[in-house]
XYZ file of C-alpha atoms in Angstrom:
409
model
C 0.084 0.009 0.058
C 1.583 3.096 -1.174
C 2.433 6.073 1.263
C 0.058 9.158 0.772
C 1.500 12.459 -0.433
C 2.309 15.098 2.104
C 1.864 18.065 -0.366
C -1.433 18.744 -1.848
C -1.770 18.247 -5.543
C -4.947 19.711 -6.904
C -7.101 17.755 -9.194
C -10.070 18.688 -11.342
C -13.098 18.580 -8.747
C -15.967 20.609 -10.089
C -18.088 22.642 -7.364
C -21.171 20.299 -8.308
C -19.373 17.032 -7.566
C -18.188 18.231 -4.234
C -21.529 19.321 -3.366
C -22.833 15.813 -4.350
C -20.524 14.127 -2.226
C -21.401 16.207 0.789
C -25.061 15.928 0.152
C -24.437 12.038 -0.219
C -23.183 11.568 3.309
C -24.704 14.628 5.169
C -28.351 14.603 3.751
C -29.023 11.313 1.746
C -28.983 9.185 4.982
C -31.790 11.373 6.626
C -33.821 11.188 3.075
C -33.626 7.479 2.947
C -34.708 7.162 6.408
C -37.423 9.642 6.484
C -38.766 10.228 2.910
C -37.970 6.646 1.528
C -39.128 4.967 4.845
C -35.912 2.791 5.252
C -36.448 1.084 8.602
C -33.034 1.813 10.279
C -30.785 4.940 10.104
C -27.912 2.809 10.322
C -28.916 0.918 7.087
C -29.547 4.175 5.306
C -26.041 5.762 6.378
C -24.343 2.680 4.882
C -26.339 2.816 1.660
C -25.307 6.648 1.416
C -21.535 5.888 2.203
C -21.472 2.998 -0.111
C -22.872 5.229 -2.853
C -20.457 8.024 -1.822
C -17.386 5.555 -2.367
C -18.871 4.838 -5.808
C -18.726 8.284 -6.576
C -15.326 9.153 -4.914
C -13.449 7.012 -7.309
C -10.873 6.687 -4.574
C -7.230 5.927 -4.901
C -5.260 3.567 -2.271
C -5.353 5.022 1.285
C -1.956 5.748 2.914
C -0.284 3.355 5.183
C -1.016 5.774 8.451
C -4.445 5.811 7.818
C -4.821 1.860 7.224
C -2.938 1.574 10.488
C -5.859 3.437 12.250
C -8.510 1.187 10.751
C -6.680 -1.765 11.575
C -6.432 -0.354 15.270
C -10.007 0.184 15.162
C -10.898 -3.199 13.972
C -8.565 -5.006 16.977
C -10.567 -2.485 19.483
C -13.932 -3.871 18.304
C -12.918 -7.421 18.325
C -11.222 -7.264 21.786
C -14.404 -5.478 22.973
C -16.634 -8.388 21.650
C -14.366 -10.985 23.152
C -14.861 -9.129 26.740
C -18.628 -9.060 26.156
C -18.678 -12.747 26.148
C -17.955 -12.677 29.862
C -21.384 -11.426 30.240
C -23.681 -12.949 27.596
C -21.829 -15.333 25.016
C -24.866 -15.600 22.968
C -25.360 -11.903 22.324
C -21.615 -11.334 21.802
C -21.222 -12.125 18.144
C -24.942 -12.027 16.642
C -25.438 -10.625 12.973
C -26.071 -7.277 14.313
C -22.875 -7.144 16.068
C -20.782 -8.327 13.196
C -22.601 -6.199 10.521
C -22.025 -3.211 12.874
C -18.244 -3.954 13.066
C -17.923 -4.382 9.091
C -19.989 -1.138 8.844
C -17.815 0.811 11.183
C -14.715 -0.387 9.300
C -16.256 0.455 5.971
C -17.328 3.955 7.060
C -13.539 4.495 8.595
C -12.184 3.396 5.162
C -14.895 5.558 3.030
C -14.060 8.579 5.115
C -10.128 8.337 4.571
C -10.724 8.264 0.673
C -13.241 11.157 1.358
C -10.678 13.222 3.282
C -8.046 12.376 0.580
C -10.540 13.725 -2.202
C -11.207 17.057 -0.165
C -7.480 17.524 0.439
C -6.581 16.997 -3.331
C -9.722 19.595 -4.048
C -8.706 23.268 -4.883
C -9.390 25.701 -1.935
C -11.840 27.796 -3.945
C -14.025 25.041 -5.117
C -14.010 23.531 -1.591
C -15.205 26.887 -0.157
C -17.736 27.586 -2.804
C -19.233 24.291 -2.130
C -19.511 24.541 1.343
C -21.247 27.795 1.249
C -23.711 26.352 -1.564
C -24.492 23.709 0.767
C -25.095 25.994 3.500
C -27.542 27.920 1.508
C -29.246 25.006 0.736
C -29.641 24.013 4.430
C -30.991 27.521 5.189
C -33.322 27.193 2.354
C -34.809 23.902 3.904
C -34.698 25.485 7.351
C -36.898 28.586 6.163
C -39.253 26.682 4.042
C -39.810 24.286 6.854
C -40.752 26.997 9.463
C -43.136 28.327 6.811
C -44.879 24.857 6.247
C -45.231 24.453 10.102
C -46.685 27.960 10.405
C -49.151 27.548 7.808
C -50.002 24.180 9.015
C -49.281 22.406 5.712
C -47.366 20.017 8.006
C -48.706 19.097 11.478
C -45.499 17.758 12.857
C -41.848 18.971 13.178
C -40.617 17.243 10.375
C -38.202 19.216 7.704
C -38.666 18.240 4.257
C -35.770 15.719 4.063
C -35.096 15.615 7.762
C -37.467 13.601 10.259
C -37.051 15.993 13.181
C -35.070 19.480 13.794
C -32.331 17.689 15.785
C -31.204 15.437 12.792
C -31.145 18.997 10.919
C -29.235 20.749 13.514
C -26.511 18.165 13.604
C -26.117 18.481 9.877
C -26.259 22.370 9.857
C -23.821 23.194 12.775
C -20.651 22.088 11.299
C -21.396 23.401 7.951
C -22.414 26.593 9.718
C -18.899 26.569 11.733
C -17.019 26.609 8.442
C -19.050 29.502 7.039
C -18.684 31.354 10.130
C -14.771 31.381 9.853
C -14.814 32.846 6.436
C -17.783 35.333 6.634
C -16.849 39.022 7.579
C -18.765 42.634 8.026
C -22.206 42.587 7.255
C -22.549 39.049 6.041
C -21.400 37.644 9.288
C -24.246 39.574 11.145
C -26.601 38.289 8.399
C -25.072 34.715 9.049
C -25.742 34.909 12.807
C -29.328 36.223 12.436
C -30.274 33.706 9.853
C -28.855 30.791 11.867
C -30.147 31.856 15.040
C -33.459 32.838 13.525
C -33.984 29.141 11.983
C -32.912 27.625 15.378
C -35.618 29.543 17.242
C -38.092 29.335 14.422
C -37.700 25.367 14.512
C -37.810 25.549 18.295
C -34.788 23.127 18.641
C -32.168 23.477 21.745
C -29.730 21.268 20.193
C -29.251 23.751 17.269
C -29.122 26.696 19.577
C -26.546 25.179 21.753
C -24.549 24.003 18.637
C -24.489 27.672 17.177
C -23.385 28.986 20.616
C -20.582 26.326 20.624
C -19.571 26.983 16.945
C -19.502 30.779 17.838
C -17.061 30.476 20.667
C -14.781 28.056 18.960
C -14.454 29.893 15.733
C -14.978 33.723 16.582
C -14.620 36.208 19.474
C -17.708 38.413 19.669
C -18.151 41.756 21.752
C -21.337 42.072 24.257
C -22.643 44.752 21.789
C -22.463 42.197 18.877
C -23.948 39.571 20.989
C -27.228 41.684 21.819
C -27.433 42.547 18.136
C -27.060 39.277 17.038
C -29.844 37.943 19.585
C -32.172 40.872 18.856
C -31.957 40.372 15.208
C -32.495 36.346 15.511
C -35.491 37.103 17.793
C -37.066 39.414 15.393
C -36.457 36.983 12.382
C -37.794 34.098 14.372
C -41.036 36.081 15.276
C -41.685 36.858 11.585
C -41.328 33.115 10.438
C -42.984 31.546 13.638
C -44.836 32.023 16.746
C -42.112 31.523 19.125
C -42.890 29.308 22.206
C -40.306 29.834 25.289
C -41.830 27.172 27.112
C -40.425 24.650 24.646
C -36.958 25.754 26.046
C -37.753 25.905 29.714
C -39.191 22.360 29.483
C -36.178 21.090 28.080
C -33.806 22.500 30.740
C -36.090 21.432 33.592
C -34.474 18.268 34.743
C -37.144 17.800 37.483
C -39.568 17.357 34.382
C -40.658 13.645 34.835
C -42.946 13.862 31.591
C -40.969 15.463 28.887
C -39.386 12.457 26.771
C -36.445 14.611 25.651
C -35.410 15.234 29.394
C -36.079 11.637 30.495
C -34.041 9.881 27.438
C -31.075 12.205 28.257
C -31.199 11.392 32.075
C -31.733 7.694 31.072
C -28.371 7.730 29.011
C -26.577 9.089 31.929
C -27.922 6.845 34.332
C -27.519 3.710 32.314
C -24.028 4.878 31.592
C -23.121 4.798 35.172
C -24.869 1.674 36.103
C -23.308 -0.267 33.176
C -19.900 0.971 34.143
C -20.308 -0.152 37.702
C -22.026 -3.520 37.394
C -19.365 -4.458 34.687
C -16.352 -3.352 36.755
C -15.467 -0.933 34.152
C -15.055 -3.310 31.323
C -18.314 -2.409 29.674
C -21.223 -4.834 28.585
C -19.874 -5.237 25.121
C -20.249 -3.711 21.610
C -23.806 -2.962 20.544
C -25.135 -4.445 23.796
C -26.815 -1.346 25.257
C -30.456 -2.105 25.511
C -30.039 -5.846 24.835
C -27.786 -6.581 28.017
C -26.892 -4.287 31.211
C -28.945 -2.290 33.231
C -32.210 -0.549 32.422
C -32.410 2.203 35.337
C -35.283 4.129 36.853
C -35.866 6.609 33.957
C -36.201 4.045 31.389
C -39.047 2.477 33.409
C -40.555 5.966 33.606
C -40.418 6.240 29.777
C -42.053 2.724 29.638
C -44.913 3.845 31.854
C -45.351 6.791 29.377
C -45.737 4.214 26.325
C -42.096 4.772 25.237
C -40.190 1.958 26.519
C -38.032 1.678 23.198
C -37.053 5.112 22.885
C -33.425 5.218 22.462
C -32.953 2.126 24.570
C -30.148 1.018 22.187
C -28.293 4.416 21.731
C -28.707 6.171 25.271
C -29.546 9.454 23.716
C -25.732 10.602 23.181
C -22.881 8.902 22.043
C -20.801 8.986 24.911
C -23.485 7.135 27.053
C -23.161 4.336 24.708
C -19.497 4.309 24.611
C -19.228 4.147 28.297
C -21.975 1.432 28.645
C -20.202 -0.741 26.059
C -16.677 0.018 26.152
C -16.346 0.807 30.054
C -13.065 2.414 30.987
C -11.829 2.392 27.376
C -15.095 4.183 26.342
C -14.385 6.671 29.280
C -11.133 7.385 27.999
C -12.037 7.692 24.401
C -14.449 10.761 25.528
C -11.801 12.117 27.855
C -9.352 11.898 24.679
C -11.619 13.628 22.626
C -12.226 16.538 25.074
C -8.536 16.752 25.508
C -7.772 17.424 21.751
C -10.938 19.550 21.766
C -9.472 21.991 24.121
C -5.971 21.670 22.616
C -7.459 22.476 19.051
C -9.461 25.548 20.534
C -6.292 26.924 22.461
C -4.055 26.429 19.365
C -6.558 27.775 16.945
C -6.032 31.579 16.097
C -9.033 33.536 14.694
C -6.801 35.986 12.736
C -4.667 33.384 11.119
C -5.120 32.011 7.590
C -5.861 28.420 7.620
C -6.373 26.407 4.576
C -10.318 25.353 3.984
C -9.404 21.642 4.439
C -8.075 22.259 7.702
C -11.117 24.395 8.669
C -13.474 21.956 7.677
C -11.565 19.129 9.575
C -11.646 21.621 12.703
C -15.367 22.070 12.163
C -16.318 18.652 11.943
C -14.209 17.782 15.234
C -15.452 20.592 17.271
C -18.812 20.203 16.490
C -18.835 16.453 17.088
C -19.163 17.739 20.821
C -22.875 17.861 20.138
C -23.678 14.272 19.115
C -20.940 12.941 21.677
C -22.401 14.898 24.766
C -25.598 16.349 24.019
C -27.714 14.714 21.285
C -26.802 11.663 19.177
C -27.529 7.973 18.339
C -25.295 4.956 17.872
C -22.003 4.485 15.936
C -23.132 4.511 12.471
C -24.374 7.684 11.415
C -22.912 10.945 9.179
C -21.718 12.328 12.628
C -19.001 9.650 13.278
C -18.301 9.541 9.515
C -17.679 13.533 10.038
C -15.226 12.539 13.009
C -13.233 10.017 11.078
C -12.878 12.471 7.971
C -11.699 15.192 10.311
C -8.946 12.900 11.889
C -7.679 11.903 8.289
C -7.957 15.535 7.194
C -5.707 16.684 10.281
C -3.274 14.037 9.334
C -2.831 15.037 5.911
C -2.534 18.904 7.202
C 0.112 17.645 9.701
C 1.924 16.025 7.159
C 1.777 18.968 4.689
C 3.294 21.237 7.583
C 6.045 18.733 8.157
C 7.009 18.316 4.637
C 7.172 22.317 4.332
C 9.428 22.422 7.350
C 11.586 19.861 5.995
C 11.830 21.666 2.466
C 12.812 25.212 4.369
C 15.447 23.493 6.573
C 16.986 22.019 3.409
C 16.911 25.477 1.552
């Protein structure tokens, strides 16, 4: 397997092609799941990523990327062996084996995807992401208008089953655009994004926007007031703003709100499964099959929602800690360590390549599905994390190569 190049060589990737590649892994899984009625979101994700691989026309992955995939395979196999200590019959079911293959496929395709983006020209990549952002904003505005006029009576968003699914795709793209937008365009970006978040009434999107602003920009108090006021007016024009939605999701004493109960159940089951498995974890894809149920899951059952997020724990770190134990907890700590490190080293005034900004946006915004709202391992958000890791490796190699060239000169 040949070594990948450290210095980027631009290849002829058109804007339309790059946009299509983005849509295939960001939007198409939700389209298959919601609009076409595919039973399982993981299956729709794998279908989308398989199509993405076909369109990538990928080359061989580099040796370092291949070693990362091998290490991931070893980790999954080791965890499956540990899970045999608790339930040997469930340790290697068809679902478990298929999930292992699916995650490895995701990792491989994400390395190919990262390579394609790295070889793409900077101007085409920037233009593609901005077009994608405009497309997502259009979906958001149309969805608000459809809900306001009662053409649709639920909170679905055309291609997305719910606002949170839309938010998890929107936030990293918003972060990328945030870095490159200046002046009046920046104010418009804030107002438009916050207006959509308030209009669709989604706390996940609001939190994601706030995190994005803090990791990408430094804003003054006056700017904050103007942005919030503008977003408020914009959302009032598009929708009847109901503040009770946000207060109900911030009330952790509320024992009837399903979103609150699901989140608390994820925390509770992660703790119980960690303790009862002595830190080993209950095994890969065993959450909801083995392990503890907890009080909050029992309350959900009493509210006729016994299966709500029972296999996923509402956010990814809950599932990681439940199934991988100490290793899962270390993964979360490792992520947060690099989150802090990237944030402290990131200079708002420094010029970075669009490839690095995209990787930075993908990585930093993974904070939302990891700790706030996410589902399982096989989804576009984990694919974004893999892609960010491989893009960062290309970026680091490029810097090293340039340093060596300067030393040689």
